[in-house]
Amino acid sequence: MAISFTNQAQELAYQKVADYLASSLFKHSMRVRTDMPRFDLLYNGSTLIEVDVLPWEVHPWNDSELATVRAASQITVGNTSMAAVTHFLLAENRKMRFGAFQLDESGQVVFADSILGGDNLDLLELQTCILSVAAIANSYSDIIAQQFDGAEMAIAS
């Protein structure tokens, strides 16, 4: 099954990300998805990072095709409906210079960061985005387990 791209900027960004990941510290832990423009990376043997190359369809430059690269890692698995955890993470978002805690479609906590793709994709910025997501996911899964009784929810790591 071939990957379908919305615009040329998305396709260009995907190729740049693929080339970088294949020649970087992630080359031995990367899985290329064949059904969507996504790469799954395993960092330090335990942290799963999903790297999606997405079209940026609503942006301030009407005549341009743009794309973004989004790195995300799941922080929790299971019951995360606790108000205290949600309040804590929203407060922690203020400390983040890049990226933010979010809820995914299934209500799990993820940490995600995005950068501009296409012709403007900077490889150092991509590496920093991915490694920052990994570091924050590792740190905050431990913090949540310690502060909010990890026995009540499984912690992704």
Coordinates of N, CA and C in Angstrom, one line a residue:
M1 N 0.8 -1.2 0.0 CA 0.0 0.0 0.0 C 0.9 1.2 0.0
A2 N 0.7 2.1 -0.9 CA 1.5 3.3 -1.1 C 1.0 4.4 -0.1
I3 N 1.9 5.2 0.4 CA 1.5 6.3 1.2 C 0.9 7.4 0.4
S4 N -0.2 8.0 0.8 CA -0.8 9.1 0.1 C -0.4 10.4 0.7
F5 N 0.0 11.4 0.0 CA 0.4 12.7 0.5 C -0.6 13.8 0.0
T6 N -0.9 14.7 0.8 CA -1.8 15.8 0.5 C -1.2 16.8 -0.4
N7 N 0.1 17.1 -0.2 CA 0.8 18.1 -1.0 C 2.2 17.8 -1.2
Q8 N 2.9 18.5 -2.0 CA 4.3 18.3 -2.3 C 5.2 18.6 -1.1
A9 N 4.8 19.6 -0.3 CA 5.6 19.9 0.9 C 5.6 18.7 1.9
Q10 N 4.4 18.1 2.0 CA 4.4 16.9 2.9 C 5.2 15.8 2.4
E11 N 5.2 15.5 1.1 CA 6.0 14.5 0.5 C 7.5 14.8 0.7
L12 N 7.9 16.0 0.5 CA 9.3 16.4 0.6 C 9.7 16.3 2.1
A13 N 8.9 16.7 3.0 CA 9.2 16.6 4.4 C 9.4 15.1 4.8
Y14 N 8.5 14.3 4.3 CA 8.5 12.9 4.6 C 9.9 12.3 4.1
Q15 N 10.3 12.6 2.9 CA 11.5 12.1 2.4 C 12.7 12.6 3.2
K16 N 12.7 13.8 3.6 CA 13.8 14.4 4.4 C 13.9 13.7 5.8
V17 N 12.7 13.5 6.4 CA 12.6 12.8 7.7 C 13.1 11.3 7.5
A18 N 12.7 10.7 6.5 CA 13.1 9.3 6.3 C 14.6 9.2 6.1
D19 N 15.2 10.1 5.3 CA 16.6 10.1 5.1 C 17.4 10.3 6.3
Y20 N 16.9 11.3 7.1 CA 17.6 11.6 8.4 C 17.5 10.4 9.3
L21 N 16.3 9.9 9.5 CA 16.2 8.8 10.5 C 17.0 7.6 10.1
A22 N 17.1 7.3 8.8 CA 17.8 6.1 8.4 C 19.3 6.3 8.6
S23 N 19.8 7.5 8.7 CA 21.2 7.7 8.9 C 21.6 8.2 10.3
S24 N 20.7 8.1 11.2 CA 20.9 8.7 12.5 C 21.0 7.7 13.6
L25 N 20.9 8.2 14.9 CA 20.9 7.3 16.0 C 19.7 6.4 16.1
F26 N 18.7 6.7 15.3 CA 17.4 6.0 15.3 C 17.4 4.8 14.3
K27 N 18.4 4.7 13.4 CA 18.3 3.8 12.3 C 18.1 2.3 12.7
H28 N 18.5 1.9 13.9 CA 18.4 0.5 14.3 C 17.1 0.3 15.1
S29 N 16.4 1.4 15.4 CA 15.2 1.2 16.2 C 14.0 1.8 15.5
M30 N 14.1 2.0 14.2 CA 13.0 2.7 13.4 C 12.1 1.7 12.7
R31 N 10.8 1.9 12.7 CA 9.9 1.2 11.9 C 9.2 2.2 11.0
V32 N 9.2 1.9 9.7 CA 8.6 2.8 8.7 C 7.2 2.3 8.5
R33 N 6.2 3.1 8.7 CA 4.8 2.7 8.5 C 4.5 2.7 7.0
T34 N 3.8 1.8 6.5 CA 3.5 1.7 5.0 C 2.1 2.2 4.7
D35 N 1.3 2.5 5.7 CA -0.1 2.9 5.5 C -0.3 4.4 5.7
M36 N 0.7 5.0 6.3 CA 0.6 6.5 6.6 C 2.0 7.1 6.7
P37 N 2.1 8.4 6.6 CA 3.4 9.0 6.7 C 3.9 9.1 8.1
R38 N 4.3 8.0 8.7 CA 4.6 7.9 10.1 C 5.8 7.0 10.3
F39 N 6.7 7.3 11.3 CA 7.8 6.5 11.7 C 7.6 6.2 13.2
D40 N 7.8 5.0 13.6 CA 7.8 4.6 15.0 C 9.3 4.4 15.4
L41 N 9.7 5.1 16.4 CA 11.1 5.0 16.9 C 11.0 4.5 18.4
L42 N 12.0 3.6 18.7 CA 12.1 3.1 20.0 C 13.4 3.8 20.6
Y43 N 13.3 4.6 21.6 CA 14.4 5.3 22.1 C 14.8 4.7 23.5
N44 N 16.1 4.4 23.7 CA 16.6 3.8 24.9 C 15.9 2.5 25.2
G45 N 15.4 1.8 24.2 CA 14.8 0.5 24.4 C 13.4 0.5 25.0
S46 N 12.9 1.6 25.4 CA 11.6 1.6 26.1 C 10.6 2.7 25.8
T47 N 11.1 3.8 25.2 CA 10.2 4.9 24.9 C 9.8 4.9 23.4
L48 N 8.6 4.7 23.1 CA 8.1 4.8 21.8 C 7.7 6.2 21.4
I49 N 8.3 6.6 20.3 CA 8.0 8.0 19.7 C 7.4 7.8 18.3
E50 N 6.3 8.4 18.1 CA 5.7 8.4 16.8 C 6.0 9.7 16.1
V51 N 6.6 9.6 14.9 CA 6.9 10.8 14.2 C 6.0 10.9 12.9
D52 N 5.1 11.8 12.9 CA 4.1 12.0 11.8 C 4.5 13.1 10.9
V53 N 4.4 13.0 9.6 CA 4.6 14.1 8.7 C 3.2 14.4 8.2
L54 N 2.8 15.7 8.5 CA 1.4 16.1 8.3 C 1.3 17.3 7.4
P55 N 0.3 17.3 6.6 CA 0.1 18.6 5.8 C -0.4 19.7 6.8
W56 N 0.0 20.9 6.5 CA -0.5 22.0 7.3 C -1.4 22.8 6.4
E57 N -2.7 22.5 6.5 CA -3.7 23.0 5.6 C -4.2 24.4 5.9
V58 N -4.3 24.7 7.2 CA -4.8 26.1 7.5 C -3.7 26.8 8.2
H59 N -3.1 27.7 7.4 CA -2.0 28.5 7.9 C -2.1 29.9 7.3
P60 N -1.2 30.9 7.7 CA -1.4 32.2 7.3 C -0.9 32.6 5.9
W61 N -0.3 31.6 5.2 CA 0.2 31.9 3.8 C -0.7 31.2 2.8
N62 N -1.6 31.8 2.3 CA -2.7 31.2 1.4 C -2.1 30.5 0.2
D63 N -1.0 31.1 -0.4 CA -0.5 30.5 -1.6 C 0.6 29.5 -1.5
S64 N 0.8 29.0 -0.2 CA 1.9 28.1 0.0 C 1.4 26.7 0.4
E65 N 2.1 25.7 0.0 CA 1.8 24.3 0.5 C 2.8 24.1 1.6
L66 N 2.4 23.7 2.8 CA 3.3 23.6 3.9 C 3.0 22.2 4.6
A67 N 4.0 21.8 5.4 CA 3.8 20.5 6.1 C 4.5 20.7 7.5
T68 N 4.1 19.9 8.4 CA 4.7 19.9 9.8 C 5.1 18.5 10.1
V69 N 6.1 18.4 11.0 CA 6.5 17.1 11.5 C 6.2 17.1 13.0
R70 N 5.4 16.1 13.5 CA 5.0 16.0 14.8 C 5.6 14.8 15.5
A71 N 6.3 15.0 16.6 CA 6.8 13.9 17.4 C 6.0 13.8 18.6
A72 N 5.6 12.6 19.0 CA 4.7 12.4 20.2 C 5.1 11.1 20.9
S73 N 4.9 11.1 22.2 CA 5.2 9.9 23.0 C 4.1 9.8 24.1
Q74 N 3.6 8.6 24.2 CA 2.5 8.4 25.2 C 3.1 8.3 26.6
I75 N 2.5 9.0 27.5 CA 3.0 9.1 28.9 C 2.3 8.1 29.8
T76 N 1.0 8.0 29.6 CA 0.2 7.1 30.4 C -0.6 6.1 29.6
V77 N -0.9 5.0 30.2 CA -1.8 3.9 29.6 C -2.8 3.6 30.7
G78 N -4.1 3.6 30.3 CA -5.1 3.2 31.3 C -5.8 4.4 31.8
N79 N -6.2 4.3 33.1 CA -7.1 5.3 33.7 C -6.3 6.6 34.0
T80 N -6.6 7.6 33.2 CA -6.0 8.9 33.4 C -7.1 10.0 33.6
S81 N -8.2 9.6 34.0 CA -9.3 10.6 34.1 C -9.2 11.4 35.4
M82 N -8.2 11.2 36.2 CA -8.0 11.8 37.5 C -7.8 13.3 37.3
A83 N -8.7 14.2 37.9 CA -8.6 15.6 37.8 C -7.3 16.1 38.2
A84 N -6.7 15.5 39.3 CA -5.4 16.0 39.8 C -4.3 15.9 38.7
V85 N -4.3 14.8 38.0 CA -3.2 14.6 37.0 C -3.4 15.6 35.9
T86 N -4.7 15.8 35.5 CA -5.0 16.8 34.4 C -4.6 18.2 34.8
H87 N -4.9 18.6 36.0 CA -4.5 19.9 36.5 C -3.0 20.0 36.6
F88 N -2.3 19.0 37.1 CA -0.9 19.0 37.2 C -0.3 19.2 35.8
L89 N -0.7 18.5 34.8 CA -0.1 18.6 33.5 C -0.4 19.9 32.8
L90 N -1.6 20.4 33.0 CA -1.9 21.7 32.4 C -1.0 22.8 33.0
A91 N -0.7 22.7 34.3 CA 0.2 23.6 35.0 C 1.6 23.4 34.4
E92 N 2.0 22.2 34.2 CA 3.3 21.9 33.7 C 3.5 22.4 32.3
N93 N 2.4 22.5 31.5 CA 2.5 23.0 30.1 C 3.2 24.4 30.1
R94 N 2.9 25.2 31.1 CA 3.5 26.5 31.2 C 5.0 26.5 31.2
K95 N 5.6 25.4 31.7 CA 7.0 25.3 31.8 C 7.7 24.9 30.5
M96 N 6.9 24.3 29.6 CA 7.5 23.8 28.4 C 7.8 24.9 27.4
R97 N 9.0 24.8 26.9 CA 9.4 25.8 25.9 C 8.9 25.4 24.5
F98 N 8.9 24.1 24.3 CA 8.4 23.6 23.0 C 7.6 22.4 23.4
G99 N 6.5 22.2 22.7 CA 5.6 21.0 22.9 C 4.7 21.2 24.1
A100 N 3.8 20.2 24.2 CA 2.8 20.3 25.3 C 2.2 18.9 25.6
F101 N 1.7 18.8 26.8 CA 0.9 17.6 27.1 C -0.4 17.7 26.5
Q102 N -0.9 16.6 26.0 CA -2.2 16.5 25.3 C -2.9 15.2 25.6
L103 N -4.2 15.1 25.3 CA -4.9 13.8 25.3 C -5.0 13.3 23.9
D104 N -4.8 12.0 23.7 CA -5.0 11.5 22.4 C -6.4 11.1 22.2
E105 N -6.7 10.4 21.1 CA -8.1 10.1 20.8 C -8.7 9.1 21.8
S106 N -7.9 8.3 22.5 CA -8.4 7.4 23.5 C -8.3 7.9 24.9
G107 N -8.0 9.2 25.1 CA -7.9 9.8 26.4 C -6.6 9.6 27.1
Q108 N -5.6 9.1 26.5 CA -4.3 8.9 27.1 C -3.5 10.1 27.0
V109 N -2.6 10.4 28.0 CA -1.7 11.5 28.0 C -0.5 11.3 27.1
V110 N -0.3 12.2 26.2 CA 0.9 12.2 25.3 C 1.6 13.5 25.5
F111 N 2.9 13.5 25.2 CA 3.6 14.7 25.0 C 4.0 14.8 23.6
A112 N 3.8 16.0 23.0 CA 4.0 16.2 21.5 C 4.6 17.5 21.2
D113 N 5.4 17.6 20.2 CA 6.0 18.8 19.7 C 6.0 18.7 18.2
S114 N 5.9 19.9 17.6 CA 5.8 20.0 16.1 C 6.8 21.0 15.6
I115 N 7.3 20.7 14.4 CA 8.2 21.7 13.7 C 7.7 21.8 12.3
L116 N 8.2 22.9 11.6 CA 7.8 23.1 10.2 C 8.6 22.1 9.3
G117 N 7.9 21.6 8.4 CA 8.5 20.6 7.4 C 8.7 21.2 6.1
G118 N 8.7 20.4 5.0 CA 8.9 20.9 3.7 C 10.3 21.4 3.4
D119 N 10.4 22.4 2.6 CA 11.7 23.0 2.2 C 12.4 23.5 3.5
N120 N 11.7 23.9 4.5 CA 12.2 24.6 5.7 C 12.6 23.6 6.7
L121 N 12.5 22.3 6.5 CA 12.9 21.3 7.5 C 14.3 21.4 7.9
D122 N 14.6 21.6 9.1 CA 16.0 21.7 9.6 C 16.3 20.4 10.4
L123 N 17.4 19.7 10.0 CA 17.6 18.4 10.6 C 18.0 18.5 12.1
L124 N 18.8 19.6 12.5 CA 19.1 19.7 13.9 C 17.8 20.0 14.7
E125 N 16.9 20.8 14.2 CA 15.6 21.0 14.8 C 14.8 19.7 15.0
L126 N 14.8 18.9 13.9 CA 14.1 17.6 14.0 C 14.7 16.7 15.1
Q127 N 16.0 16.6 15.1 CA 16.6 15.8 16.2 C 16.3 16.3 17.6
T128 N 16.4 17.6 17.7 CA 16.0 18.2 19.0 C 14.6 18.0 19.4
C129 N 13.7 18.1 18.4 CA 12.3 17.8 18.7 C 12.1 16.4 19.2
I130 N 12.6 15.4 18.5 CA 12.5 14.0 18.8 C 13.1 13.7 20.2
L131 N 14.3 14.1 20.4 CA 15.0 13.8 21.6 C 14.3 14.6 22.8
S132 N 13.8 15.7 22.6 CA 13.1 16.4 23.7 C 11.8 15.7 24.1
V133 N 11.1 15.2 23.1 CA 9.9 14.4 23.4 C 10.3 13.2 24.2
A134 N 11.3 12.5 23.8 CA 11.7 11.3 24.5 C 12.1 11.6 25.9
A135 N 12.9 12.7 26.1 CA 13.3 13.0 27.5 C 12.2 13.4 28.4
I136 N 11.3 14.2 27.9 CA 10.1 14.6 28.7 C 9.2 13.5 28.9
A137 N 9.0 12.6 28.0 CA 8.1 11.4 28.2 C 8.7 10.6 29.3
N138 N 10.0 10.3 29.2 CA 10.7 9.5 30.3 C 10.5 10.1 31.6
S139 N 10.8 11.4 31.7 CA 10.8 12.1 33.0 C 9.4 12.2 33.6
Y140 N 8.4 12.5 32.8 CA 7.1 12.7 33.3 C 6.3 11.4 33.6
S141 N 6.7 10.4 32.9 CA 6.0 9.1 33.3 C 6.5 8.7 34.7
D142 N 7.7 9.0 35.1 CA 8.2 8.7 36.4 C 7.6 9.7 37.4
I143 N 7.5 11.0 37.1 CA 6.9 12.0 38.0 C 5.4 11.6 38.3
I144 N 4.7 11.3 37.3 CA 3.3 10.9 37.4 C 3.1 9.7 38.3
A145 N 4.0 8.7 38.1 CA 3.9 7.5 38.9 C 4.2 7.8 40.3
Q146 N 5.1 8.6 40.6 CA 5.5 9.0 42.0 C 4.4 9.8 42.7
Q147 N 3.9 10.8 42.0 CA 3.0 11.8 42.6 C 1.6 11.4 42.6
F148 N 1.2 10.5 41.7 CA -0.2 10.1 41.5 C -0.5 8.6 41.6
D149 N 0.3 7.9 42.5 CA 0.1 6.5 42.8 C 0.0 5.7 41.5
G150 N 1.2 5.4 41.0 CA 1.3 4.6 39.8 C 0.6 3.3 39.8
A151 N 0.1 2.8 40.9 CA -0.6 1.6 41.0 C -2.0 1.8 40.4
E152 N -2.5 3.0 40.3 CA -3.9 3.2 39.8 C -3.9 3.4 38.3
M153 N -2.7 3.6 37.7 CA -2.7 3.7 36.2 C -1.4 3.1 35.8
A154 N -1.4 2.5 34.6 CA -0.1 2.0 34.1 C 0.6 3.2 33.5
I155 N 1.9 3.2 33.6 CA 2.7 4.3 33.0 C 3.4 3.8 31.8
A156 N 3.3 4.5 30.7 CA 4.1 4.2 29.5 C 5.5 4.5 29.8
S157 N 6.4 3.8 29.2 CA 7.8 4.1 29.3 C 8.6 3.7 28.1

